[in-house]
């Protein structure tokens, strides 16, 4: 076999391997579509206080849940709860309700059943395709739920968690219509 043919075959093999490695995970959680009476409030975001502290403020993450089964990670902040609200409001005021729609990381789906909740979000990648992280827990009431398990598709490990998500009223929410979640 000639050298040119060998190089062409090698290039094709590398291209196919690259495509397989760069493929994003598919969502495994089927969205809870158009719930008439969801067991928790959807008119704002959920805030989780994480253990890490910087400059006297806990690391806080925000998540928006929608009636069409879509969930959106709204970002993480080292700030008081009121400052987190102001920062989210400023993003929406400055960039519009579709600000988050241009990027796949942070989008995902959720489902709930019998006071249990599972949600899955695509996480940023440092190379290769996007992987998802699945969080599972229990709905405590209509404004609070506890995440007690996290499965990370990057490490393929299940970890215990103790993250309580608290509802924060917020209007208007970012638009849930996106090209990532079916």
PDB file of C-alpha atoms in Angstrom:
ATOM      1  CA  UNK A   1       0.000   0.000   0.000  1.00  0.00           C
ATOM      2  CA  UNK A   2       1.337   3.382  -0.928  1.00  0.00           C
ATOM      3  CA  UNK A   3       2.225   6.065   1.592  1.00  0.00           C
ATOM      4  CA  UNK A   4      -0.547   8.420   0.389  1.00  0.00           C
ATOM      5  CA  UNK A   5      -3.164   5.680   0.869  1.00  0.00           C
ATOM      6  CA  UNK A   6      -1.890   4.932   4.384  1.00  0.00           C
ATOM      7  CA  UNK A   7      -2.076   8.630   5.322  1.00  0.00           C
ATOM      8  CA  UNK A   8      -5.615   8.888   3.904  1.00  0.00           C
ATOM      9  CA  UNK A   9      -6.759   5.829   5.870  1.00  0.00           C
ATOM     10  CA  UNK A  10      -5.122   7.177   9.044  1.00  0.00           C
ATOM     11  CA  UNK A  11      -6.858  10.546   8.550  1.00  0.00           C
ATOM     12  CA  UNK A  12     -10.239   8.849   8.122  1.00  0.00           C
ATOM     13  CA  UNK A  13      -9.711   6.726  11.251  1.00  0.00           C
ATOM     14  CA  UNK A  14      -8.685   9.828  13.257  1.00  0.00           C
ATOM     15  CA  UNK A  15     -11.689  11.771  11.960  1.00  0.00           C
ATOM     16  CA  UNK A  16     -14.124   9.005  12.964  1.00  0.00           C
ATOM     17  CA  UNK A  17     -12.457   8.609  16.376  1.00  0.00           C
ATOM     18  CA  UNK A  18     -12.569  12.377  16.896  1.00  0.00           C
ATOM     19  CA  UNK A  19     -16.272  12.520  16.079  1.00  0.00           C
ATOM     20  CA  UNK A  20     -17.004   9.754  18.567  1.00  0.00           C
ATOM     21  CA  UNK A  21     -14.974  11.466  21.301  1.00  0.00           C
ATOM     22  CA  UNK A  22     -16.549  14.889  20.677  1.00  0.00           C
ATOM     23  CA  UNK A  23     -20.153  13.673  20.831  1.00  0.00           C
ATOM     24  CA  UNK A  24     -22.213  15.311  23.565  1.00  0.00           C
ATOM     25  CA  UNK A  25     -24.095  13.099  26.006  1.00  0.00           C
ATOM     26  CA  UNK A  26     -27.787  12.637  25.283  1.00  0.00           C
ATOM     27  CA  UNK A  27     -30.136  13.550  28.102  1.00  0.00           C
ATOM     28  CA  UNK A  28     -31.449  10.430  29.844  1.00  0.00           C
ATOM     29  CA  UNK A  29     -34.065  12.227  31.939  1.00  0.00           C
ATOM     30  CA  UNK A  30     -37.325  12.613  30.066  1.00  0.00           C
ATOM     31  CA  UNK A  31     -38.703  16.129  30.706  1.00  0.00           C
ATOM     32  CA  UNK A  32     -41.878  16.467  32.772  1.00  0.00           C
ATOM     33  CA  UNK A  33     -43.804  18.316  30.032  1.00  0.00           C
ATOM     34  CA  UNK A  34     -46.524  20.889  30.702  1.00  0.00           C
ATOM     35  CA  UNK A  35     -47.401  20.123  34.290  1.00  0.00           C
ATOM     36  CA  UNK A  36     -50.700  21.726  35.285  1.00  0.00           C
ATOM     37  CA  UNK A  37     -50.021  21.423  38.986  1.00  0.00           C
ATOM     38  CA  UNK A  38     -46.296  20.931  39.707  1.00  0.00           C
ATOM     39  CA  UNK A  39     -45.358  20.017  43.300  1.00  0.00           C
ATOM     40  CA  UNK A  40     -43.015  23.013  43.616  1.00  0.00           C
ATOM     41  CA  UNK A  41     -43.071  26.654  42.549  1.00  0.00           C
ATOM     42  CA  UNK A  42     -41.814  27.613  39.087  1.00  0.00           C
ATOM     43  CA  UNK A  43     -42.207  31.422  39.202  1.00  0.00           C
ATOM     44  CA  UNK A  44     -38.567  32.100  40.050  1.00  0.00           C
ATOM     45  CA  UNK A  45     -35.301  30.277  40.616  1.00  0.00           C
ATOM     46  CA  UNK A  46     -33.885  27.885  43.190  1.00  0.00           C
ATOM     47  CA  UNK A  47     -30.795  28.868  45.123  1.00  0.00           C
ATOM     48  CA  UNK A  48     -28.425  26.366  46.726  1.00  0.00           C
ATOM     49  CA  UNK A  49     -25.812  27.461  49.269  1.00  0.00           C
ATOM     50  CA  UNK A  50     -22.673  25.424  48.808  1.00  0.00           C
ATOM     51  CA  UNK A  51     -20.084  24.916  51.519  1.00  0.00           C
ATOM     52  CA  UNK A  52     -17.218  26.820  49.928  1.00  0.00           C
ATOM     53  CA  UNK A  53     -16.808  30.353  51.316  1.00  0.00           C
ATOM     54  CA  UNK A  54     -14.902  33.262  49.758  1.00  0.00           C
ATOM     55  CA  UNK A  55     -14.557  36.689  51.310  1.00  0.00           C
ATOM     56  CA  UNK A  56     -17.276  35.889  53.860  1.00  0.00           C
ATOM     57  CA  UNK A  57     -19.854  34.819  51.255  1.00  0.00           C
ATOM     58  CA  UNK A  58     -20.972  31.273  50.494  1.00  0.00           C
ATOM     59  CA  UNK A  59     -20.803  29.977  46.935  1.00  0.00           C
ATOM     60  CA  UNK A  60     -24.389  29.973  45.619  1.00  0.00           C
ATOM     61  CA  UNK A  61     -25.755  28.370  42.484  1.00  0.00           C
ATOM     62  CA  UNK A  62     -29.026  29.205  40.769  1.00  0.00           C
ATOM     63  CA  UNK A  63     -31.392  26.975  38.777  1.00  0.00           C
ATOM     64  CA  UNK A  64     -34.551  27.834  36.846  1.00  0.00           C
ATOM     65  CA  UNK A  65     -37.234  25.148  36.406  1.00  0.00           C
ATOM     66  CA  UNK A  66     -39.996  25.426  33.792  1.00  0.00           C
ATOM     67  CA  UNK A  67     -43.380  23.763  33.257  1.00  0.00           C
ATOM     68  CA  UNK A  68     -42.113  22.197  29.995  1.00  0.00           C
ATOM     69  CA  UNK A  69     -39.595  20.027  31.887  1.00  0.00           C
ATOM     70  CA  UNK A  70     -36.613  22.232  31.081  1.00  0.00           C
ATOM     71  CA  UNK A  71     -34.081  23.269  33.723  1.00  0.00           C
ATOM     72  CA  UNK A  72     -31.480  26.023  33.315  1.00  0.00           C
ATOM     73  CA  UNK A  73     -28.402  26.612  35.437  1.00  0.00           C
ATOM     74  CA  UNK A  74     -28.375  30.376  36.026  1.00  0.00           C
ATOM     75  CA  UNK A  75     -24.812  30.678  37.274  1.00  0.00           C
ATOM     76  CA  UNK A  76     -22.834  30.644  40.506  1.00  0.00           C
ATOM     77  CA  UNK A  77     -22.015  33.592  42.697  1.00  0.00           C
ATOM     78  CA  UNK A  78     -20.070  34.491  45.824  1.00  0.00           C
ATOM     79  CA  UNK A  79     -22.610  36.942  47.176  1.00  0.00           C
ATOM     80  CA  UNK A  80     -25.515  37.430  49.541  1.00  0.00           C
ATOM     81  CA  UNK A  81     -28.929  36.175  48.412  1.00  0.00           C
ATOM     82  CA  UNK A  82     -30.073  39.712  47.582  1.00  0.00           C
ATOM     83  CA  UNK A  83     -26.945  40.392  45.488  1.00  0.00           C
ATOM     84  CA  UNK A  84     -27.492  37.123  43.565  1.00  0.00           C
ATOM     85  CA  UNK A  85     -31.004  38.364  42.728  1.00  0.00           C
ATOM     86  CA  UNK A  86     -29.625  41.737  41.569  1.00  0.00           C
ATOM     87  CA  UNK A  87     -26.919  40.085  39.427  1.00  0.00           C
ATOM     88  CA  UNK A  88     -29.471  37.831  37.690  1.00  0.00           C
ATOM     89  CA  UNK A  89     -31.806  40.794  37.160  1.00  0.00           C
ATOM     90  CA  UNK A  90     -28.935  42.838  35.660  1.00  0.00           C
ATOM     91  CA  UNK A  91     -28.052  40.017  33.223  1.00  0.00           C
ATOM     92  CA  UNK A  92     -31.671  39.824  32.032  1.00  0.00           C
ATOM     93  CA  UNK A  93     -32.026  43.624  31.836  1.00  0.00           C
ATOM     94  CA  UNK A  94     -28.778  44.022  29.908  1.00  0.00           C
ATOM     95  CA  UNK A  95     -28.924  41.025  27.558  1.00  0.00           C
ATOM     96  CA  UNK A  96     -32.596  40.038  27.409  1.00  0.00           C
ATOM     97  CA  UNK A  97     -34.602  36.967  28.326  1.00  0.00           C
ATOM     98  CA  UNK A  98     -32.867  34.781  25.725  1.00  0.00           C
ATOM     99  CA  UNK A  99     -29.325  35.520  27.040  1.00  0.00           C
ATOM    100  CA  UNK A 100     -28.675  31.905  28.080  1.00  0.00           C
ATOM    101  CA  UNK A 101     -30.014  30.399  24.809  1.00  0.00           C
ATOM    102  CA  UNK A 102     -26.757  30.661  22.855  1.00  0.00           C
ATOM    103  CA  UNK A 103     -24.853  28.055  24.846  1.00  0.00           C
ATOM    104  CA  UNK A 104     -25.666  24.394  25.495  1.00  0.00           C
ATOM    105  CA  UNK A 105     -23.884  24.008  28.867  1.00  0.00           C
ATOM    106  CA  UNK A 106     -26.291  24.768  31.681  1.00  0.00           C
ATOM    107  CA  UNK A 107     -29.401  23.463  29.910  1.00  0.00           C
ATOM    108  CA  UNK A 108     -31.092  20.214  30.803  1.00  0.00           C
ATOM    109  CA  UNK A 109     -34.280  18.475  31.807  1.00  0.00           C
ATOM    110  CA  UNK A 110     -36.032  17.408  34.973  1.00  0.00           C
ATOM    111  CA  UNK A 111     -38.772  15.089  36.094  1.00  0.00           C
ATOM    112  CA  UNK A 112     -40.523  14.630  39.390  1.00  0.00           C
ATOM    113  CA  UNK A 113     -42.671  11.844  40.723  1.00  0.00           C
ATOM    114  CA  UNK A 114     -43.950  10.964  44.209  1.00  0.00           C
ATOM    115  CA  UNK A 115     -42.016  13.830  45.858  1.00  0.00           C
ATOM    116  CA  UNK A 116     -38.775  12.793  44.155  1.00  0.00           C
ATOM    117  CA  UNK A 117     -36.912  15.023  41.720  1.00  0.00           C
ATOM    118  CA  UNK A 118     -34.190  14.238  39.195  1.00  0.00           C
ATOM    119  CA  UNK A 119     -32.556  16.781  36.946  1.00  0.00           C
ATOM    120  CA  UNK A 120     -29.755  16.574  34.420  1.00  0.00           C
ATOM    121  CA  UNK A 121     -27.661  19.407  33.013  1.00  0.00           C
ATOM    122  CA  UNK A 122     -24.938  19.563  30.377  1.00  0.00           C
ATOM    123  CA  UNK A 123     -21.745  20.815  32.003  1.00  0.00           C
ATOM    124  CA  UNK A 124     -18.896  22.739  30.351  1.00  0.00           C
ATOM    125  CA  UNK A 125     -16.124  20.640  28.839  1.00  0.00           C
ATOM    126  CA  UNK A 126     -12.394  21.246  28.697  1.00  0.00           C
ATOM    127  CA  UNK A 127     -12.183  19.074  25.588  1.00  0.00           C
ATOM    128  CA  UNK A 128     -14.316  16.418  24.012  1.00  0.00           C
ATOM    129  CA  UNK A 129     -18.085  16.306  24.056  1.00  0.00           C
ATOM    130  CA  UNK A 130     -20.288  17.748  26.764  1.00  0.00           C
ATOM    131  CA  UNK A 131     -21.184  15.374  29.578  1.00  0.00           C
ATOM    132  CA  UNK A 132     -24.110  15.655  31.933  1.00  0.00           C
ATOM    133  CA  UNK A 133     -24.465  15.716  35.688  1.00  0.00           C
ATOM    134  CA  UNK A 134     -27.595  14.178  37.223  1.00  0.00           C
ATOM    135  CA  UNK A 135     -28.875  15.362  40.597  1.00  0.00           C
ATOM    136  CA  UNK A 136     -31.487  13.386  42.525  1.00  0.00           C
ATOM    137  CA  UNK A 137     -33.369  14.115  45.693  1.00  0.00           C
ATOM    138  CA  UNK A 138     -36.656  14.698  47.446  1.00  0.00           C
ATOM    139  CA  UNK A 139     -39.159  17.546  47.288  1.00  0.00           C
ATOM    140  CA  UNK A 140     -39.628  18.797  50.855  1.00  0.00           C
ATOM    141  CA  UNK A 141     -42.412  21.293  50.079  1.00  0.00           C
ATOM    142  CA  UNK A 142     -43.438  23.676  47.284  1.00  0.00           C
ATOM    143  CA  UNK A 143     -40.442  25.986  47.888  1.00  0.00           C
ATOM    144  CA  UNK A 144     -37.656  23.613  48.894  1.00  0.00           C
ATOM    145  CA  UNK A 145     -36.035  20.362  47.846  1.00  0.00           C
ATOM    146  CA  UNK A 146     -33.028  18.367  48.998  1.00  0.00           C
ATOM    147  CA  UNK A 147     -30.521  16.885  46.557  1.00  0.00           C
ATOM    148  CA  UNK A 148     -28.857  13.855  48.136  1.00  0.00           C
ATOM    149  CA  UNK A 149     -27.187  12.144  45.139  1.00  0.00           C
ATOM    150  CA  UNK A 150     -25.117  13.455  42.240  1.00  0.00           C
ATOM    151  CA  UNK A 151     -23.957  11.330  39.308  1.00  0.00           C
ATOM    152  CA  UNK A 152     -21.175  12.932  37.262  1.00  0.00           C
ATOM    153  CA  UNK A 153     -20.861  11.523  33.731  1.00  0.00           C
ATOM    154  CA  UNK A 154     -17.303  12.908  33.458  1.00  0.00           C
ATOM    155  CA  UNK A 155     -16.006  10.783  36.324  1.00  0.00           C
ATOM    156  CA  UNK A 156     -18.764   8.133  36.107  1.00  0.00           C
ATOM    157  CA  UNK A 157     -19.089   8.369  39.899  1.00  0.00           C
ATOM    158  CA  UNK A 158     -22.105   8.668  42.172  1.00  0.00           C
ATOM    159  CA  UNK A 159     -21.564  10.941  45.161  1.00  0.00           C
ATOM    160  CA  UNK A 160     -23.645  11.660  48.227  1.00  0.00           C
ATOM    161  CA  UNK A 161     -24.824  15.226  48.618  1.00  0.00           C
ATOM    162  CA  UNK A 162     -26.730  17.329  51.113  1.00  0.00           C
ATOM    163  CA  UNK A 163     -27.725  20.370  49.039  1.00  0.00           C
ATOM    164  CA  UNK A 164     -30.939  22.181  49.932  1.00  0.00           C
ATOM    165  CA  UNK A 165     -32.488  24.250  47.136  1.00  0.00           C
ATOM    166  CA  UNK A 166     -34.570  27.249  48.255  1.00  0.00           C
ATOM    167  CA  UNK A 167     -37.107  29.048  46.057  1.00  0.00           C
ATOM    168  CA  UNK A 168     -36.607  32.739  45.236  1.00  0.00           C
ATOM    169  CA  UNK A 169     -39.371  34.667  43.441  1.00  0.00           C
ATOM    170  CA  UNK A 170     -38.031  36.140  40.176  1.00  0.00           C
ATOM    171  CA  UNK A 171     -39.714  37.797  37.229  1.00  0.00           C
ATOM    172  CA  UNK A 172     -39.236  37.778  34.348  1.00  0.00           C
ATOM    173  CA  UNK A 173     -37.411  34.469  34.079  1.00  0.00           C
ATOM    174  CA  UNK A 174     -35.051  33.705  31.175  1.00  0.00           C
ATOM    175  CA  UNK A 175     -36.800  32.109  28.203  1.00  0.00           C
ATOM    176  CA  UNK A 176     -36.919  28.291  28.392  1.00  0.00           C
ATOM    177  CA  UNK A 177     -37.186  27.820  24.626  1.00  0.00           C
ATOM    178  CA  UNK A 178     -33.854  26.549  23.350  1.00  0.00           C
ATOM    179  CA  UNK A 179     -32.502  24.278  20.638  1.00  0.00           C
ATOM    180  CA  UNK A 180     -30.847  21.858  23.056  1.00  0.00           C
ATOM    181  CA  UNK A 181     -33.654  20.237  25.052  1.00  0.00           C
ATOM    182  CA  UNK A 182     -36.328  18.483  22.964  1.00  0.00           C
TER     183      UNK A 182
END
